[in-house]
Amino acid sequence: MELKEWLKRNDMRVSEFARSIGKSHTTVLRWIDGTTTPSPKAMRLVMTKTHKRVMPSDFFPDQHERTPAQERA
């Protein structure tokens, strides 16, 4: 499940989630829009916070899809 979907299903704001894992609102927004991906340590925090509903593979789109960062390149 993508983080954006998890946040919506759990009625949680990006800023609230970011605070709960010790990251900035901007950092989490960048993960959501595909500009950046979480570090391995941050991925573990996301997995723990979401009870493994959001997994590392959820940050890497299907090979046939392009992230916004890839579109800009």
mmCIF file of N, CA and C in Angstrom:
data_model
loop_
_atom_site.group_PDB
_atom_site.id
_atom_site.type_symbol
_atom_site.label_atom_id
_atom_site.label_comp_id
_atom_site.label_asym_id
_atom_site.label_seq_id
_atom_site.Cartn_x
_atom_site.Cartn_y
_atom_site.Cartn_z
ATOM 1 N N MET A 1 0.849 -1.168 0.000
ATOM 2 C CA MET A 1 0.000 0.000 0.000
ATOM 3 C C MET A 1 0.900 1.238 0.000
ATOM 4 N N GLU A 2 0.574 2.214 -0.801
ATOM 5 C CA GLU A 2 1.357 3.443 -0.817
ATOM 6 C C GLU A 2 1.110 4.245 0.459
ATOM 7 N N LEU A 3 2.105 5.000 0.859
ATOM 8 C CA LEU A 3 2.001 5.796 2.075
ATOM 9 C C LEU A 3 0.832 6.770 2.008
ATOM 10 N N LYS A 4 0.638 7.396 0.867
ATOM 11 C CA LYS A 4 -0.469 8.346 0.708
ATOM 12 C C LYS A 4 -1.806 7.673 1.010
ATOM 13 N N GLU A 5 -1.981 6.468 0.504
ATOM 14 C CA GLU A 5 -3.218 5.719 0.753
ATOM 15 C C GLU A 5 -3.345 5.357 2.224
ATOM 16 N N TRP A 6 -2.248 4.932 2.836
ATOM 17 C CA TRP A 6 -2.277 4.576 4.258
ATOM 18 C C TRP A 6 -2.689 5.776 5.102
ATOM 19 N N LEU A 7 -2.111 6.935 4.791
ATOM 20 C CA LEU A 7 -2.456 8.152 5.534
ATOM 21 C C LEU A 7 -3.940 8.458 5.405
ATOM 22 N N LYS A 8 -4.463 8.351 4.212
ATOM 23 C CA LYS A 8 -5.884 8.630 3.983
ATOM 24 C C LYS A 8 -6.760 7.643 4.743
ATOM 25 N N ARG A 9 -6.445 6.363 4.638
ATOM 26 C CA ARG A 9 -7.244 5.335 5.326
ATOM 27 C C ARG A 9 -7.214 5.486 6.835
ATOM 28 N N ASN A 10 -6.118 6.022 7.337
ATOM 29 C CA ASN A 10 -5.964 6.173 8.785
ATOM 30 C C ASN A 10 -6.238 7.593 9.260
ATOM 31 N N ASP A 11 -6.774 8.413 8.358
ATOM 32 C CA ASP A 11 -7.149 9.791 8.677
ATOM 33 C C ASP A 11 -6.010 10.523 9.401
ATOM 34 N N MET A 12 -4.813 10.404 8.819
ATOM 35 C CA MET A 12 -3.634 11.024 9.424
ATOM 36 C C MET A 12 -3.035 12.028 8.451
ATOM 37 N N ARG A 13 -2.727 13.182 8.958
ATOM 38 C CA ARG A 13 -2.078 14.208 8.135
ATOM 39 C C ARG A 13 -0.601 13.893 7.969
ATOM 40 N N VAL A 14 -0.045 14.383 6.868
ATOM 41 C CA VAL A 14 1.380 14.180 6.591
ATOM 42 C C VAL A 14 2.215 14.719 7.746
ATOM 43 N N SER A 15 1.869 15.894 8.223
ATOM 44 C CA SER A 15 2.654 16.503 9.310
ATOM 45 C C SER A 15 2.620 15.660 10.578
ATOM 46 N N GLU A 16 1.475 15.078 10.882
ATOM 47 C CA GLU A 16 1.351 14.224 12.063
ATOM 48 C C GLU A 16 2.200 12.964 11.908
ATOM 49 N N PHE A 17 2.131 12.349 10.733
ATOM 50 C CA PHE A 17 2.930 11.156 10.476
ATOM 51 C C PHE A 17 4.418 11.484 10.553
ATOM 52 N N ALA A 18 4.802 12.575 9.906
ATOM 53 C CA ALA A 18 6.205 12.983 9.900
ATOM 54 C C ALA A 18 6.729 13.161 11.324
ATOM 55 N N ARG A 19 5.976 13.861 12.137
ATOM 56 C CA ARG A 19 6.382 14.071 13.532
ATOM 57 C C ARG A 19 6.532 12.744 14.265
ATOM 58 N N SER A 20 5.620 11.815 13.991
ATOM 59 C CA SER A 20 5.626 10.543 14.721
ATOM 60 C C SER A 20 6.844 9.685 14.414
ATOM 61 N N ILE A 21 7.478 9.933 13.262
ATOM 62 C CA ILE A 21 8.678 9.159 12.917
ATOM 63 C C ILE A 21 9.939 10.028 12.942
ATOM 64 N N GLY A 22 9.802 11.260 13.400
ATOM 65 C CA GLY A 22 10.968 12.128 13.543
ATOM 66 C C GLY A 22 11.499 12.698 12.244
ATOM 67 N N LYS A 23 10.626 12.859 11.262
ATOM 68 C CA LYS A 23 11.027 13.426 9.970
ATOM 69 C C LYS A 23 10.253 14.710 9.720
ATOM 70 N N SER A 24 10.715 15.488 8.761
ATOM 71 C CA SER A 24 10.019 16.733 8.441
ATOM 72 C C SER A 24 8.835 16.464 7.510
ATOM 73 N N HIS A 25 7.887 17.367 7.567
ATOM 74 C CA HIS A 25 6.726 17.328 6.682
ATOM 75 C C HIS A 25 7.183 17.290 5.226
ATOM 76 N N THR A 26 8.167 18.120 4.887
ATOM 77 C CA THR A 26 8.686 18.202 3.521
ATOM 78 C C THR A 26 9.300 16.878 3.080
ATOM 79 N N THR A 27 10.046 16.250 3.946
ATOM 80 C CA THR A 27 10.660 14.960 3.614
ATOM 81 C C THR A 27 9.603 13.925 3.268
ATOM 82 N N VAL A 28 8.573 13.830 4.091
ATOM 83 C CA VAL A 28 7.519 12.838 3.851
ATOM 84 C C VAL A 28 6.762 13.182 2.563
ATOM 85 N N LEU A 29 6.510 14.447 2.306
ATOM 86 C CA LEU A 29 5.867 14.838 1.049
ATOM 87 C C LEU A 29 6.705 14.407 -0.154
ATOM 88 N N ARG A 30 8.014 14.534 -0.039
ATOM 89 C CA ARG A 30 8.900 14.112 -1.139
ATOM 90 C C ARG A 30 8.836 12.612 -1.363
ATOM 91 N N TRP A 31 8.678 11.847 -0.288
ATOM 92 C CA TRP A 31 8.506 10.397 -0.445
ATOM 93 C C TRP A 31 7.198 10.114 -1.169
ATOM 94 N N ILE A 32 6.153 10.803 -0.765
ATOM 95 C CA ILE A 32 4.829 10.573 -1.337
ATOM 96 C C ILE A 32 4.794 10.922 -2.821
ATOM 97 N N ASP A 33 5.426 12.026 -3.194
ATOM 98 C CA ASP A 33 5.361 12.427 -4.611
ATOM 99 C C ASP A 33 6.441 11.762 -5.462
ATOM 100 N N GLY A 34 7.290 10.957 -4.851
ATOM 101 C CA GLY A 34 8.286 10.205 -5.602
ATOM 102 C C GLY A 34 9.563 10.961 -5.906
ATOM 103 N N THR A 35 9.713 12.153 -5.339
ATOM 104 C CA THR A 35 10.931 12.934 -5.559
ATOM 105 C C THR A 35 12.136 12.236 -4.934
ATOM 106 N N THR A 36 11.932 11.690 -3.744
ATOM 107 C CA THR A 36 12.988 10.947 -3.050
ATOM 108 C C THR A 36 12.379 9.681 -2.460
ATOM 109 N N THR A 37 13.235 8.808 -1.976
ATOM 110 C CA THR A 37 12.775 7.616 -1.268
ATOM 111 C C THR A 37 13.400 7.606 0.122
ATOM 112 N N PRO A 38 12.735 6.984 1.060
ATOM 113 C CA PRO A 38 13.274 6.922 2.415
ATOM 114 C C PRO A 38 14.582 6.137 2.480
ATOM 115 N N SER A 39 15.438 6.534 3.391
ATOM 116 C CA SER A 39 16.656 5.772 3.670
ATOM 117 C C SER A 39 16.245 4.431 4.277
ATOM 118 N N PRO A 40 17.151 3.468 4.332
ATOM 119 C CA PRO A 40 16.808 2.192 4.970
ATOM 120 C C PRO A 40 16.291 2.370 6.405
ATOM 121 N N LYS A 41 16.919 3.256 7.167
ATOM 122 C CA LYS A 41 16.469 3.496 8.544
ATOM 123 C C LYS A 41 15.056 4.088 8.550
ATOM 124 N N ALA A 42 14.804 5.046 7.670
ATOM 125 C CA ALA A 42 13.475 5.665 7.598
ATOM 126 C C ALA A 42 12.436 4.645 7.129
ATOM 127 N N MET A 43 12.818 3.770 6.234
ATOM 128 C CA MET A 43 11.884 2.732 5.775
ATOM 129 C C MET A 43 11.459 1.851 6.939
ATOM 130 N N ARG A 44 12.393 1.522 7.801
ATOM 131 C CA ARG A 44 12.044 0.709 8.975
ATOM 132 C C ARG A 44 11.063 1.457 9.867
ATOM 133 N N LEU A 45 11.258 2.767 10.019
ATOM 134 C CA LEU A 45 10.324 3.568 10.815
ATOM 135 C C LEU A 45 8.933 3.577 10.194
ATOM 136 N N VAL A 46 8.880 3.720 8.873
ATOM 137 C CA VAL A 46 7.592 3.715 8.166
ATOM 138 C C VAL A 46 6.908 2.361 8.338
ATOM 139 N N MET A 47 7.662 1.293 8.157
ATOM 140 C CA MET A 47 7.086 -0.047 8.309
ATOM 141 C C MET A 47 6.539 -0.257 9.718
ATOM 142 N N THR A 48 7.283 0.187 10.709
ATOM 143 C CA THR A 48 6.835 0.026 12.094
ATOM 144 C C THR A 48 5.576 0.846 12.348
ATOM 145 N N LYS A 49 5.596 2.098 11.941
ATOM 146 C CA LYS A 49 4.453 2.993 12.184
ATOM 147 C C LYS A 49 3.193 2.504 11.481
ATOM 148 N N THR A 50 3.349 1.930 10.284
ATOM 149 C CA THR A 50 2.184 1.494 9.507
ATOM 150 C C THR A 50 1.855 0.015 9.736
ATOM 151 N N HIS A 51 2.511 -0.608 10.695
ATOM 152 C CA HIS A 51 2.311 -2.033 10.987
ATOM 153 C C HIS A 51 2.507 -2.883 9.727
ATOM 154 N N LYS A 52 3.547 -2.532 8.984
ATOM 155 C CA LYS A 52 3.961 -3.224 7.759
ATOM 156 C C LYS A 52 2.913 -3.183 6.650
ATOM 157 N N ARG A 53 2.031 -2.202 6.708
ATOM 158 C CA ARG A 53 1.073 -1.994 5.604
ATOM 159 C C ARG A 53 1.766 -1.259 4.455
ATOM 160 N N VAL A 54 2.782 -0.452 4.793
ATOM 161 C CA VAL A 54 3.597 0.230 3.784
ATOM 162 C C VAL A 54 4.982 -0.395 3.865
ATOM 163 N N MET A 55 5.393 -0.981 2.759
ATOM 164 C CA MET A 55 6.656 -1.706 2.701
ATOM 165 C C MET A 55 7.633 -0.987 1.770
ATOM 166 N N PRO A 56 8.923 -1.292 1.844
ATOM 167 C CA PRO A 56 9.897 -0.635 0.968
ATOM 168 C C PRO A 56 9.527 -0.695 -0.510
ATOM 169 N N SER A 57 9.019 -1.822 -0.952
ATOM 170 C CA SER A 57 8.659 -1.951 -2.376
ATOM 171 C C SER A 57 7.573 -0.969 -2.799
ATOM 172 N N ASP A 58 6.794 -0.475 -1.844
ATOM 173 C CA ASP A 58 5.730 0.485 -2.162
ATOM 174 C C ASP A 58 6.274 1.846 -2.585
ATOM 175 N N PHE A 59 7.538 2.093 -2.335
ATOM 176 C CA PHE A 59 8.151 3.363 -2.727
ATOM 177 C C PHE A 59 8.778 3.294 -4.114
ATOM 178 N N PHE A 60 8.762 2.128 -4.713
ATOM 179 C CA PHE A 60 9.345 1.950 -6.032
ATOM 180 C C PHE A 60 8.254 1.515 -6.993
ATOM 181 N N PRO A 61 7.826 2.424 -7.871
ATOM 182 C CA PRO A 61 6.718 2.101 -8.773
ATOM 183 C C PRO A 61 7.080 0.975 -9.735
ATOM 184 N N ASP A 62 6.049 0.411 -10.299
ATOM 185 C CA ASP A 62 6.214 -0.625 -11.314
ATOM 186 C C ASP A 62 7.192 -0.146 -12.375
ATOM 187 N N GLN A 63 7.905 -1.042 -12.964
ATOM 188 C CA GLN A 63 8.920 -0.692 -13.961
ATOM 189 C C GLN A 63 8.343 0.115 -15.114
ATOM 190 N N HIS A 64 7.075 -0.058 -15.403
ATOM 191 C CA HIS A 64 6.461 0.619 -16.540
ATOM 192 C C HIS A 64 5.928 2.003 -16.185
ATOM 193 N N GLU A 65 5.912 2.335 -14.902
ATOM 194 C CA GLU A 65 5.447 3.645 -14.469
ATOM 195 C C GLU A 65 6.648 4.546 -14.217
ATOM 196 N N ARG A 66 6.449 5.822 -14.403
ATOM 197 C CA ARG A 66 7.524 6.782 -14.150
ATOM 198 C C ARG A 66 7.122 7.661 -12.974
ATOM 199 N N THR A 67 8.073 7.910 -12.086
ATOM 200 C CA THR A 67 7.842 8.807 -10.963
ATOM 201 C C THR A 67 7.909 10.237 -11.444
ATOM 202 N N PRO A 68 7.366 11.191 -10.678
ATOM 203 C CA PRO A 68 7.490 12.597 -11.065
ATOM 204 C C PRO A 68 8.947 13.024 -11.270
ATOM 205 N N ALA A 69 9.853 12.490 -10.447
ATOM 206 C CA ALA A 69 11.272 12.855 -10.596
ATOM 207 C C ALA A 69 11.813 12.345 -11.934
ATOM 208 N N GLN A 70 11.381 11.171 -12.368
ATOM 209 C CA GLN A 70 11.829 10.631 -13.652
ATOM 210 C C GLN A 70 11.250 11.447 -14.803
ATOM 211 N N GLU A 71 10.038 11.919 -14.636
ATOM 212 C CA GLU A 71 9.406 12.734 -15.680
ATOM 213 C C GLU A 71 10.172 14.038 -15.897
ATOM 214 N N ARG A 72 10.698 14.602 -14.814
ATOM 215 C CA ARG A 72 11.421 15.879 -14.899
ATOM 216 C C ARG A 72 12.815 15.708 -15.485
ATOM 217 N N ALA A 73 13.367 14.507 -15.372
ATOM 218 C CA ALA A 73 14.746 14.258 -15.823
ATOM 219 C C ALA A 73 14.867 14.291 -17.332
#
